[in-house]
Structures are given as C-alpha cells and as structure tokens.
Amino acid sequence: MTVTAVKAPERPAHRDPNVLRWLGAYGASMIGDSIYFMALAWAAARTGSASGTGLVLAAGSIPRALLMLGGGVLADRLGPRRVVIGSDAARALLVLGLAAILVLTAPTVGVLVAVALVFGAVDALFLPAVGALPPRISTPGQLARIQGLRALAARGSSIIGAPMGGVAVAVGGPSLAFAAAGVLFALSLPLLLSLRIGPLPGPVKDGGTTAEADEASAETEETPNAWQDLVGGLRYIRRHPLLGPLMLVIALSELGFVGPLNLGLILLSEQRGWGAAGMGWIVAGFASGAAGSALVLAVRGRVPRAGLVMCLMALVAATGIAAMAQIPSVALAAVIAAFVGLTAGLAGALCGALVQTTAEPAYLGRVTSVSTFFTYAIAPLSYPATGAAVTLWGTGPVYAVSAAVCAAGGAMGLAFTALRRAELPR
C-alpha cells in the first residue's frame, strides 16, 4: 500500500512573519521617504530662492534616472537584501548628517543639492532591490498577495508620512524632520537583517548570475562584468514572450497616467476654481480607490486570468482619466478619481505580480529596474509636455490624449497572446 504525502498548505503572506518583517521595513522606509521629501522642500524654500528651490527638488531625479538600471545589475550580483540594507543605512547616515548640519547653520542651495544628488543615487539602488526581494522571502503563490500588501503600505506611508513631516517641520524645523526620516531608515535595518532568504535556481545563461541562499554570486569560469550583466538582462527582457510586452504596457500606462494625475490635476483644479482643498479631496478619492484595490488583492491573494484582467483594467482606467476633465463638481471628480485609483491600482498590482512570478530569479533585479525606470525616470518627463499642452489647448484635449496613451497600453497587452493568457501561480 502506497502512502501519498499530503503537502501542507502554504502560509498566507499576511500571516508569514518573514513577509511581515519585510513589510515593516518597507513601510518604515516609505514613511521616511515622505518625511524626507517634505523636509527637503521646506529647507529649500527657506533658502529664499525660487530657482534654487526648483533646482533642489529636481536634483534627485537625475542620478535616479541615470543609475536605475545599474541598480538592478547590482541587486542581481550582490543579492537584493544586501543592496537594500546598504541603501537604507546610507540614507540614514546622510539624512541624520544633514539634520545635524541644519542645527548648526542655515541651509544653502549647494548643500541641499548635494544631498539630493546623493539621495537620488542611493534611491536608484534601493528601488530595484526592494522590488526584487519578495520572491526570495515567500512562495510564488503568495506574490500577488504581497503586491497588495506592498501597495497598502505605500498608500499608508503617504497618509502617515506627510502629516508627520509637516508636524516635525512646524515643531522643530527641517532639521527635526530630517532627523525623524533618518531614524525611520535606521529602524528598517534590524527587520531587514532578520529576513530569511530562500535559495534560488541554478545557473542562468546570457549574462545572469547564480544566487544562493547566502546571496553570494557563484563563481563561474568566465564571470560577466557589470555591463555584460546589464546587456544580458535587457536581452532577456526583449526575448521573453511575456516580459517584453509587460514592459511596453508599463511604459505606455505610466506616460498616460502620471502627467494628468499629478501636474494636470493641479492645473485642472485651478481652472475649475476648486483650489487646494478641492484638489485634496480628489487626491484622497484616488488614494482610497487605490487602497481598495490593494486590499482586494491582499485578501484574495490571486486573480484568475491575471493578464486579461490587468489589460482590461488599464482600458477602463483610461475612460476615467478622460472623464475627469469633463466633470464640473469636486464631489463627482473625487468619485471618478476613486474609480481610476481602483482600476489603475489593480492593473498596476497585477502587473507587478506578473513581473515577479514570470522573471527568472537571477534576472529579477534587472527586470525590476527596467519597470521602475519607466515609473520613476521616464514618466516624469511628461510633466513639461503636460504643462505646455494644457497652456496651448486646455485640460480637456490633454486628458483625452493622456487617456488614449494609457488605453494604448492596455490594448497592446491584449494584442499579445502570452500576456492576455498569463496566469498567476496557484
């Protein structure tokens, strides 16, 4: 008589201490980010130079764009946990050092620009690495739920971090806010150090490296250099039947989404006479919708026919973007924004889950860096174009074009059979 072993059910991500430690570290870092940017804006404003303030706030985006892909290579070569720990430690020291400087002297544009540049460079290492960690701390069947938890943490950090930063600036000036951000970065370190990292598969060809449980790169007869790793990762994405189309969908969706929902929303509120309060309600509506989609994914854990649902949600979100410019009242605009947040948030979370479950682990840092590059480096380039276009043609046509670009991403996804039929692991 043969006895068949019954596999124990895997632990849900929201009950897994390893995942919760990662989530706590990620949440602390994101709250620290929110406080840091709030403090940086106030410190720059206190220099008394409008042009200098703009320079300070823009400085961090330059190294972030230039070094993002290299950050993915480093995550794959060294292991993402090492890179995340090093990045958070560097950010803690940098921001605490700036807090000490501001206690002794008034901020100058030069000092703030230097800090923003260094912080942006460290961010370029942190973002791909933190995105590559989930497959190493849980099972493939839990990655969609982890994406939902991560989105909830991101939304929660914005809600918590901005008021904390404002209170810190009001009580003790930018120096206290920078100190609070530095402490939060430091608090993530013991949580990251306690993570259990699982083993990865064996060697991967075409520029990849083998990562073992201790995150050390395996020695091979001919070790590729960093440039070969980068080229190998890009070639891997281009040749992959699912990842290549996913990157195109991400690029188009972000280009169509970021402009109208950030700069465009400010200009729309001014034109409608809604003011800052009205814009705040609209942003709150979007955030609540996005949090709702994250909660659905975090609780449900898996969405059948994920590729098809992702593409359809991108198309539906595009209709909401186009409608926002035609809405006459703040209340209705907030409802539409919540609808956009719900649909676009679900599409984005499913996209992230598909990336993490599809990419070979040894390539995941580089794959994550490419998707993050579109979000944090390429999409912000739409701001100047959005502003100029609104000045020339008004918000209605610009929102319509942005919605069409976003919809093109969803339509393109549907055109690829591999993406349309993509499923998440059970």
CSV table of C-alpha atoms in Angstrom, one decimal:
chain,number,residue,atom,x,y,z
A,1,MET,CA,0.0,0.0,0.0
A,2,THR,CA,1.4,3.3,-1.0
A,3,VAL,CA,1.0,6.3,1.2
A,4,THR,CA,0.9,9.6,-0.5
A,5,ALA,CA,2.3,12.5,1.4
A,6,VAL,CA,0.0,15.5,1.6
A,7,LYS,CA,1.6,18.8,1.1
A,8,ALA,CA,0.9,21.2,3.9
A,9,PRO,CA,-0.9,24.4,2.7
A,10,GLU,CA,1.4,27.4,2.3
A,11,ARG,CA,1.2,30.1,4.9
A,12,PRO,CA,-0.7,33.2,3.6
A,13,ALA,CA,1.6,36.2,3.2
A,14,HIS,CA,-0.3,38.3,5.8
A,15,ARG,CA,0.4,35.6,8.4
A,16,ASP,CA,4.0,35.0,7.5
A,17,PRO,CA,6.4,36.6,10.0
A,18,ASN,CA,9.1,36.8,7.3
A,19,VAL,CA,6.9,38.7,4.9
A,20,LEU,CA,5.6,40.9,7.8
A,21,ARG,CA,9.2,41.8,8.7
A,22,TRP,CA,9.9,42.8,5.1
A,23,LEU,CA,6.6,44.8,5.0
A,24,GLY,CA,7.5,46.6,8.2
A,25,ALA,CA,11.0,47.5,6.9
A,26,TYR,CA,9.4,48.7,3.6
A,27,GLY,CA,6.8,50.7,5.4
A,28,ALA,CA,9.3,52.4,7.6
A,29,SER,CA,11.5,53.3,4.6
A,30,MET,CA,8.5,54.7,2.7
A,31,ILE,CA,7.3,56.8,5.6
A,32,GLY,CA,10.9,58.1,5.9
A,33,ASP,CA,10.9,58.9,2.2
A,34,SER,CA,7.7,61.0,2.6
A,35,ILE,CA,9.1,62.9,5.6
A,36,TYR,CA,12.5,63.4,3.8
A,37,PHE,CA,10.8,65.0,0.7
A,38,MET,CA,8.6,67.2,2.9
A,39,ALA,CA,11.7,68.4,4.9
A,40,LEU,CA,13.7,68.9,1.7
A,41,ALA,CA,11.0,71.1,0.1
A,42,TRP,CA,10.8,73.3,3.3
A,43,ALA,CA,14.5,73.5,3.7
A,44,ALA,CA,14.8,74.6,0.0
A,45,ALA,CA,12.1,77.1,0.4
A,46,ARG,CA,13.9,78.7,3.4
A,47,THR,CA,16.9,79.5,1.2
A,48,GLY,CA,14.7,82.3,-0.2
A,49,SER,CA,15.5,81.4,-3.9
A,50,ALA,CA,12.6,80.2,-6.0
A,51,SER,CA,15.0,78.9,-8.8
A,52,GLY,CA,17.2,77.3,-6.1
A,53,THR,CA,14.2,75.5,-4.7
A,54,GLY,CA,13.3,74.1,-8.0
A,55,LEU,CA,16.9,73.0,-8.6
A,56,VAL,CA,17.0,71.2,-5.2
A,57,LEU,CA,13.7,69.4,-5.8
A,58,ALA,CA,14.7,68.3,-9.3
A,59,ALA,CA,18.3,67.3,-8.5
A,60,GLY,CA,17.5,63.9,-7.1
A,61,SER,CA,15.8,62.7,-10.3
A,62,ILE,CA,19.0,63.0,-12.3
A,63,PRO,CA,21.0,60.2,-10.6
A,64,ARG,CA,17.9,58.2,-10.1
A,65,ALA,CA,17.3,58.1,-13.9
A,66,LEU,CA,21.0,57.6,-14.8
A,67,LEU,CA,21.7,54.8,-12.3
A,68,MET,CA,18.4,52.9,-12.0
A,69,LEU,CA,19.4,50.2,-14.5
A,70,GLY,CA,22.8,49.8,-12.8
A,71,GLY,CA,20.9,49.4,-9.5
A,72,GLY,CA,19.2,46.3,-11.0
A,73,VAL,CA,22.5,44.8,-12.0
A,74,LEU,CA,23.9,45.4,-8.5
A,75,ALA,CA,20.9,43.7,-6.9
A,76,ASP,CA,21.4,40.6,-9.1
A,77,ARG,CA,25.1,40.4,-8.5
A,78,LEU,CA,25.1,41.1,-4.7
A,79,GLY,CA,21.6,40.0,-3.7
A,80,PRO,CA,18.8,42.4,-3.1
A,81,ARG,CA,18.8,42.2,0.7
A,82,ARG,CA,22.4,43.4,0.8
A,83,VAL,CA,21.7,46.3,-1.5
A,84,VAL,CA,18.5,47.3,0.4
A,85,ILE,CA,20.4,47.2,3.8
A,86,GLY,CA,23.3,49.2,2.4
A,87,SER,CA,20.9,51.7,0.8
A,88,ASP,CA,18.8,52.3,4.0
A,89,ALA,CA,22.0,52.6,6.1
A,90,ALA,CA,23.4,55.1,3.6
A,91,ARG,CA,20.2,57.1,3.6
A,92,ALA,CA,20.0,57.1,7.4
A,93,LEU,CA,23.6,58.4,7.7
A,94,LEU,CA,23.1,61.0,5.0
A,95,VAL,CA,19.8,62.4,6.4
A,96,LEU,CA,20.9,62.4,10.0
A,97,GLY,CA,24.1,64.2,9.0
A,98,LEU,CA,22.1,66.8,7.2
A,99,ALA,CA,19.9,67.2,10.3
A,100,ALA,CA,23.0,67.9,12.4
A,101,ILE,CA,24.3,70.4,9.9
A,102,LEU,CA,21.0,72.3,9.9
A,103,VAL,CA,21.1,72.6,13.7
A,104,LEU,CA,24.4,74.4,13.4
A,105,THR,CA,23.8,76.5,10.3
A,106,ALA,CA,21.1,77.7,7.9
A,107,PRO,CA,20.6,75.6,4.8
A,108,THR,CA,22.2,76.6,1.5
A,109,VAL,CA,21.2,75.6,-2.0
A,110,GLY,CA,24.6,74.0,-2.6
A,111,VAL,CA,24.4,71.7,0.4
A,112,LEU,CA,20.8,70.7,-0.3
A,113,VAL,CA,21.5,70.0,-4.0
A,114,ALA,CA,24.5,67.8,-3.0
A,115,VAL,CA,22.3,65.8,-0.5
A,116,ALA,CA,19.5,65.5,-3.1
A,117,LEU,CA,22.0,64.1,-5.7
A,118,VAL,CA,23.4,61.5,-3.2
A,119,PHE,CA,20.0,60.5,-2.0
A,120,GLY,CA,18.8,60.1,-5.6
A,121,ALA,CA,21.8,57.9,-6.4
A,122,VAL,CA,21.1,55.7,-3.4
A,123,ASP,CA,17.4,55.6,-4.3
A,124,ALA,CA,18.5,54.2,-7.7
A,125,LEU,CA,20.0,51.2,-5.9
A,126,PHE,CA,17.2,50.8,-3.3
A,127,LEU,CA,14.1,50.7,-5.7
A,128,PRO,CA,15.1,47.8,-7.9
A,129,ALA,CA,16.4,45.8,-4.9
A,130,VAL,CA,13.4,46.2,-2.7
A,131,GLY,CA,11.2,45.1,-5.6
A,132,ALA,CA,13.3,42.0,-6.2
A,133,LEU,CA,13.0,40.8,-2.6
A,134,PRO,CA,9.5,39.3,-2.4
A,135,PRO,CA,10.3,36.1,-4.4
A,136,ARG,CA,13.1,35.4,-2.0
A,137,ILE,CA,11.1,35.6,1.1
A,138,SER,CA,7.9,33.8,0.2
A,139,THR,CA,6.4,31.3,-2.3
A,140,PRO,CA,5.2,32.1,-5.8
A,141,GLY,CA,1.6,31.6,-4.9
A,142,GLN,CA,1.8,34.4,-2.4
A,143,LEU,CA,3.4,37.1,-4.6
A,144,ALA,CA,0.1,38.6,-5.7
A,145,ARG,CA,-0.9,39.0,-2.1
A,146,ILE,CA,2.5,40.5,-1.3
A,147,GLN,CA,2.0,43.1,-4.1
A,148,GLY,CA,-1.4,44.0,-2.5
A,149,LEU,CA,0.3,44.4,0.9
A,150,ARG,CA,3.1,46.4,-0.6
A,151,ALA,CA,0.6,48.8,-2.3
A,152,LEU,CA,-1.3,49.2,1.0
A,153,ALA,CA,2.0,50.0,2.8
A,154,ALA,CA,2.8,52.6,0.1
A,155,ARG,CA,-0.6,54.3,0.4
A,156,GLY,CA,-0.4,54.2,4.2
A,157,SER,CA,3.1,55.7,4.2
A,158,SER,CA,1.8,58.6,2.2
A,159,ILE,CA,-1.1,59.2,4.6
A,160,ILE,CA,1.2,58.9,7.7
A,161,GLY,CA,4.4,60.4,6.4
A,162,ALA,CA,3.1,63.8,5.1
A,163,PRO,CA,1.4,64.8,8.3
A,164,MET,CA,4.4,63.6,10.4
A,165,GLY,CA,6.7,65.6,8.2
A,166,GLY,CA,4.5,68.7,8.5
A,167,VAL,CA,4.3,68.4,12.3
A,168,ALA,CA,8.1,67.9,12.6
A,169,VAL,CA,8.8,71.0,10.4
A,170,ALA,CA,6.3,73.1,12.4
A,171,VAL,CA,7.8,72.0,15.8
A,172,GLY,CA,11.5,71.8,15.1
A,173,GLY,CA,12.0,73.0,11.5
A,174,PRO,CA,13.5,70.9,8.7
A,175,SER,CA,16.3,69.6,11.0
A,176,LEU,CA,13.8,67.7,13.2
A,177,ALA,CA,12.0,66.4,10.1
A,178,PHE,CA,15.3,65.1,8.6
A,179,ALA,CA,16.2,63.5,11.9
A,180,ALA,CA,12.8,61.7,12.0
A,181,ALA,CA,13.3,60.4,8.5
A,182,GLY,CA,16.8,59.2,9.4
A,183,VAL,CA,15.6,57.3,12.4
A,184,LEU,CA,12.9,55.6,10.3
A,185,PHE,CA,15.5,54.5,7.7
A,186,ALA,CA,17.6,53.1,10.6
A,187,LEU,CA,14.6,51.3,12.1
A,188,SER,CA,14.2,49.2,8.9
A,189,LEU,CA,17.7,47.8,9.3
A,190,PRO,CA,17.1,45.2,12.1
A,191,LEU,CA,14.0,44.0,10.3
A,192,LEU,CA,15.9,43.5,7.0
A,193,LEU,CA,18.8,41.8,8.8
A,194,SER,CA,16.3,39.2,10.3
A,195,LEU,CA,14.8,38.2,6.9
A,196,ARG,CA,15.2,34.6,5.9
A,197,ILE,CA,16.3,34.5,2.2
A,198,GLY,CA,15.4,31.3,0.3
A,199,PRO,CA,17.6,29.6,-2.3
A,200,LEU,CA,17.4,30.4,-6.0
A,201,PRO,CA,17.6,28.1,-9.0
A,202,GLY,CA,20.9,27.1,-10.6
A,203,PRO,CA,23.0,29.0,-13.2
A,204,VAL,CA,21.2,31.1,-15.8
A,205,LYS,CA,22.8,31.8,-19.1
A,206,ASP,CA,23.0,35.0,-21.1
A,207,GLY,CA,24.7,37.3,-18.6
A,208,GLY,CA,22.8,36.1,-15.4
A,209,THR,CA,24.4,35.1,-12.2
A,210,THR,CA,23.6,32.3,-9.7
A,211,ALA,CA,22.4,33.5,-6.3
A,212,GLU,CA,22.5,31.1,-3.4
A,213,ALA,CA,20.7,31.3,-0.1
A,214,ASP,CA,23.5,33.4,1.4
A,215,GLU,CA,23.1,35.7,-1.6
A,216,ALA,CA,26.7,35.2,-2.8
A,217,SER,CA,27.3,35.1,-6.6
A,218,ALA,CA,28.5,31.7,-7.8
A,219,GLU,CA,31.9,31.6,-9.3
A,220,THR,CA,32.0,30.6,-12.9
A,221,GLU,CA,34.7,30.0,-15.4
A,222,GLU,CA,34.1,33.4,-17.1
A,223,THR,CA,32.4,35.9,-14.8
A,224,PRO,CA,30.5,38.6,-16.7
A,225,ASN,CA,31.2,42.2,-15.9
A,226,ALA,CA,28.5,44.7,-14.9
A,227,TRP,CA,28.0,45.9,-18.5
A,228,GLN,CA,27.5,42.4,-19.8
A,229,ASP,CA,25.1,41.7,-17.0
A,230,LEU,CA,23.1,44.8,-18.0
A,231,VAL,CA,23.1,43.9,-21.7
A,232,GLY,CA,22.2,40.3,-20.8
A,233,GLY,CA,19.2,41.5,-18.7
A,234,LEU,CA,17.9,43.8,-21.4
A,235,ARG,CA,18.3,41.0,-24.0
A,236,TYR,CA,16.5,38.6,-21.7
A,237,ILE,CA,13.5,41.0,-21.4
A,238,ARG,CA,13.4,41.7,-25.2
A,239,ARG,CA,13.4,37.9,-26.0
A,240,HIS,CA,10.9,36.9,-23.3
A,241,PRO,CA,7.4,36.4,-24.7
A,242,LEU,CA,5.7,37.9,-21.6
A,243,LEU,CA,8.2,40.3,-20.0
A,244,GLY,CA,8.8,42.3,-23.2
A,245,PRO,CA,5.1,43.1,-23.7
A,246,LEU,CA,4.7,43.8,-20.0
A,247,MET,CA,7.4,46.5,-20.2
A,248,LEU,CA,5.7,48.1,-23.1
A,249,VAL,CA,2.4,48.2,-21.2
A,250,ILE,CA,4.1,49.7,-18.2
A,251,ALA,CA,5.8,52.4,-20.3
A,252,LEU,CA,2.6,53.5,-22.1
A,253,SER,CA,0.4,53.3,-19.0
A,254,GLU,CA,2.8,55.4,-16.9
A,255,LEU,CA,3.3,58.0,-19.7
A,256,GLY,CA,-0.5,58.4,-20.0
A,257,PHE,CA,-1.2,58.2,-16.3
A,258,VAL,CA,1.4,60.3,-14.4
A,259,GLY,CA,1.0,63.7,-16.2
A,260,PRO,CA,-2.7,64.2,-15.8
A,261,LEU,CA,-2.9,62.7,-12.3
A,262,ASN,CA,-0.1,64.9,-10.9
A,263,LEU,CA,0.7,68.2,-12.7
A,264,GLY,CA,-2.5,68.0,-14.7
A,265,LEU,CA,-4.7,67.8,-11.6
A,266,ILE,CA,-3.2,70.9,-10.2
A,267,LEU,CA,-3.9,72.8,-13.4
A,268,LEU,CA,-7.4,71.4,-13.6
A,269,SER,CA,-8.2,72.4,-10.1
A,270,GLU,CA,-7.0,76.0,-10.8
A,271,GLN,CA,-9.1,76.2,-14.0
A,272,ARG,CA,-12.3,74.9,-12.2
A,273,GLY,CA,-11.7,77.1,-9.2
A,274,TRP,CA,-11.6,74.1,-6.9
A,275,GLY,CA,-8.5,75.3,-5.1
A,276,ALA,CA,-6.1,73.3,-3.0
A,277,ALA,CA,-9.0,71.9,-0.8
A,278,GLY,CA,-10.8,70.6,-3.8
A,279,MET,CA,-7.6,69.0,-5.2
A,280,GLY,CA,-7.1,67.4,-1.8
A,281,TRP,CA,-10.5,65.7,-2.0
A,282,ILE,CA,-9.7,64.4,-5.5
A,283,VAL,CA,-6.3,63.0,-4.4
A,284,ALA,CA,-8.0,61.4,-1.3
A,285,GLY,CA,-10.5,59.8,-3.7
A,286,PHE,CA,-7.8,58.4,-5.8
A,287,ALA,CA,-5.8,57.1,-2.8
A,288,SER,CA,-8.9,55.4,-1.3
A,289,GLY,CA,-9.6,53.7,-4.6
A,290,ALA,CA,-6.0,52.5,-5.0
A,291,ALA,CA,-6.0,51.3,-1.3
A,292,GLY,CA,-9.2,49.4,-2.1
A,293,SER,CA,-7.7,47.6,-5.0
A,294,ALA,CA,-4.6,46.7,-2.9
A,295,LEU,CA,-6.8,45.4,-0.1
A,296,VAL,CA,-8.7,43.2,-2.5
A,297,LEU,CA,-5.5,41.7,-3.8
A,298,ALA,CA,-4.0,41.3,-0.4
A,299,VAL,CA,-7.1,39.4,0.9
A,300,ARG,CA,-7.9,37.4,-2.2
A,301,GLY,CA,-4.3,36.5,-3.0
A,302,ARG,CA,-4.9,35.6,-6.6
A,303,VAL,CA,-7.0,36.9,-9.5
A,304,PRO,CA,-7.9,34.4,-12.3
A,305,ARG,CA,-6.7,35.3,-15.8
A,306,ALA,CA,-4.5,38.0,-14.4
A,307,GLY,CA,-3.1,39.1,-17.7
A,308,LEU,CA,-6.5,39.7,-19.2
A,309,VAL,CA,-7.8,41.5,-16.1
A,310,MET,CA,-4.7,43.7,-16.0
A,311,CYS,CA,-5.2,44.9,-19.6
A,312,LEU,CA,-8.9,45.4,-19.2
A,313,MET,CA,-8.4,47.4,-16.0
A,314,ALA,CA,-5.9,49.6,-17.8
A,315,LEU,CA,-8.5,50.3,-20.5
A,316,VAL,CA,-11.3,51.0,-18.0
A,317,ALA,CA,-9.0,53.4,-16.0
A,318,ALA,CA,-8.3,55.3,-19.2
A,319,THR,CA,-12.0,56.1,-19.6
A,320,GLY,CA,-12.0,57.6,-16.1
A,321,ILE,CA,-8.9,59.7,-16.9
A,322,ALA,CA,-10.7,61.2,-20.0
A,323,ALA,CA,-13.9,61.8,-17.9
A,324,MET,CA,-12.1,63.7,-15.1
A,325,ALA,CA,-11.5,66.8,-17.3
A,326,GLN,CA,-15.3,67.0,-18.1
A,327,ILE,CA,-16.5,66.9,-14.5
A,328,PRO,CA,-17.9,70.2,-13.2
A,329,SER,CA,-18.0,69.4,-9.4
A,330,VAL,CA,-15.4,68.4,-6.9
A,331,ALA,CA,-17.6,65.7,-5.4
A,332,LEU,CA,-18.1,63.9,-8.7
A,333,ALA,CA,-14.4,64.4,-9.6
A,334,ALA,CA,-13.4,62.7,-6.4
A,335,VAL,CA,-15.7,59.7,-7.2
A,336,ILE,CA,-14.2,59.4,-10.7
A,337,ALA,CA,-10.7,59.6,-9.1
A,338,ALA,CA,-11.6,56.8,-6.7
A,339,PHE,CA,-12.7,54.7,-9.7
A,340,VAL,CA,-9.5,55.5,-11.5
A,341,GLY,CA,-7.5,54.6,-8.4
A,342,LEU,CA,-9.4,51.3,-8.0
A,343,THR,CA,-8.9,50.1,-11.6
A,344,ALA,CA,-5.4,51.5,-12.3
A,345,GLY,CA,-4.3,50.3,-8.9
A,346,LEU,CA,-5.5,46.8,-9.6
A,347,ALA,CA,-3.8,46.8,-13.0
A,348,GLY,CA,-0.6,48.0,-11.5
A,349,ALA,CA,-0.5,45.4,-8.7
A,350,LEU,CA,-1.3,42.6,-11.1
A,351,CYS,CA,1.4,43.8,-13.4
A,352,GLY,CA,3.9,43.8,-10.6
A,353,ALA,CA,2.9,40.3,-9.6
A,354,LEU,CA,3.2,39.0,-13.1
A,355,VAL,CA,6.7,40.5,-13.4
A,356,GLN,CA,7.8,38.8,-10.2
A,357,THR,CA,6.3,35.4,-10.9
A,358,THR,CA,7.5,35.4,-14.6
A,359,ALA,CA,11.1,36.6,-14.4
A,360,GLU,CA,13.8,34.1,-13.5
A,361,PRO,CA,15.1,35.0,-10.0
A,362,ALA,CA,18.6,35.6,-11.2
A,363,TYR,CA,17.3,38.3,-13.5
A,364,LEU,CA,14.7,39.8,-11.2
A,365,GLY,CA,16.8,42.8,-10.1
A,366,ARG,CA,17.4,43.9,-13.7
A,367,VAL,CA,13.8,43.3,-14.7
A,368,THR,CA,12.5,45.3,-11.7
A,369,SER,CA,15.0,48.1,-12.5
A,370,VAL,CA,13.6,48.4,-16.1
A,371,SER,CA,9.9,48.6,-14.9
A,372,THR,CA,10.9,51.0,-12.1
A,373,PHE,CA,12.9,53.1,-14.6
A,374,PHE,CA,9.7,53.8,-16.6
A,375,THR,CA,7.9,54.8,-13.4
A,376,TYR,CA,10.5,57.0,-11.7
A,377,ALA,CA,12.6,58.2,-14.6
A,378,ILE,CA,10.7,58.3,-17.9
A,379,ALA,CA,7.2,59.1,-16.8
A,380,PRO,CA,8.1,62.3,-15.0
A,381,LEU,CA,9.4,63.6,-18.4
A,382,SER,CA,5.7,64.0,-19.3
A,383,TYR,CA,5.4,66.9,-16.8
A,384,PRO,CA,6.8,69.7,-19.0
A,385,ALA,CA,4.8,68.4,-22.0
A,386,THR,CA,1.6,68.2,-20.0
A,387,GLY,CA,2.1,71.8,-18.7
A,388,ALA,CA,2.8,73.2,-22.2
A,389,ALA,CA,-0.1,71.3,-23.8
A,390,VAL,CA,-2.6,72.5,-21.2
A,391,THR,CA,-1.4,76.1,-21.8
A,392,LEU,CA,-2.0,75.7,-25.5
A,393,TRP,CA,-5.1,73.5,-25.7
A,394,GLY,CA,-6.7,73.3,-22.2
A,395,THR,CA,-7.2,70.3,-19.9
A,396,GLY,CA,-9.9,68.5,-21.9
A,397,PRO,CA,-7.8,67.6,-25.0
A,398,VAL,CA,-4.7,66.9,-22.9
A,399,TYR,CA,-6.6,64.5,-20.6
A,400,ALA,CA,-8.2,62.9,-23.7
A,401,VAL,CA,-4.7,62.3,-25.3
A,402,SER,CA,-3.3,61.0,-22.0
A,403,ALA,CA,-6.2,58.6,-21.7
A,404,ALA,CA,-5.6,57.4,-25.2
A,405,VAL,CA,-2.0,56.7,-24.4
A,406,CYS,CA,-3.0,54.8,-21.3
A,407,ALA,CA,-5.6,52.9,-23.2
A,408,ALA,CA,-3.0,52.0,-25.9
A,409,GLY,CA,-1.0,50.2,-23.2
A,410,GLY,CA,-4.0,48.1,-22.3
A,411,ALA,CA,-4.8,47.4,-25.9
A,412,MET,CA,-1.3,46.5,-26.7
A,413,GLY,CA,-1.3,44.0,-23.8
A,414,LEU,CA,-4.4,42.4,-25.2
A,415,ALA,CA,-2.7,42.0,-28.6
A,416,PHE,CA,0.0,39.7,-27.2
A,417,THR,CA,-1.4,36.2,-26.6
A,418,ALA,CA,1.1,35.3,-24.0
A,419,LEU,CA,0.2,38.4,-21.9
A,420,ARG,CA,-3.6,38.0,-22.5
A,421,ARG,CA,-3.5,34.4,-21.2
A,422,ALA,CA,-1.0,35.0,-18.4
A,423,GLU,CA,-1.9,33.5,-15.0
A,424,LEU,CA,-0.5,33.9,-11.5
A,425,PRO,CA,0.7,30.8,-9.7
A,426,ARG,CA,-1.8,29.0,-7.5
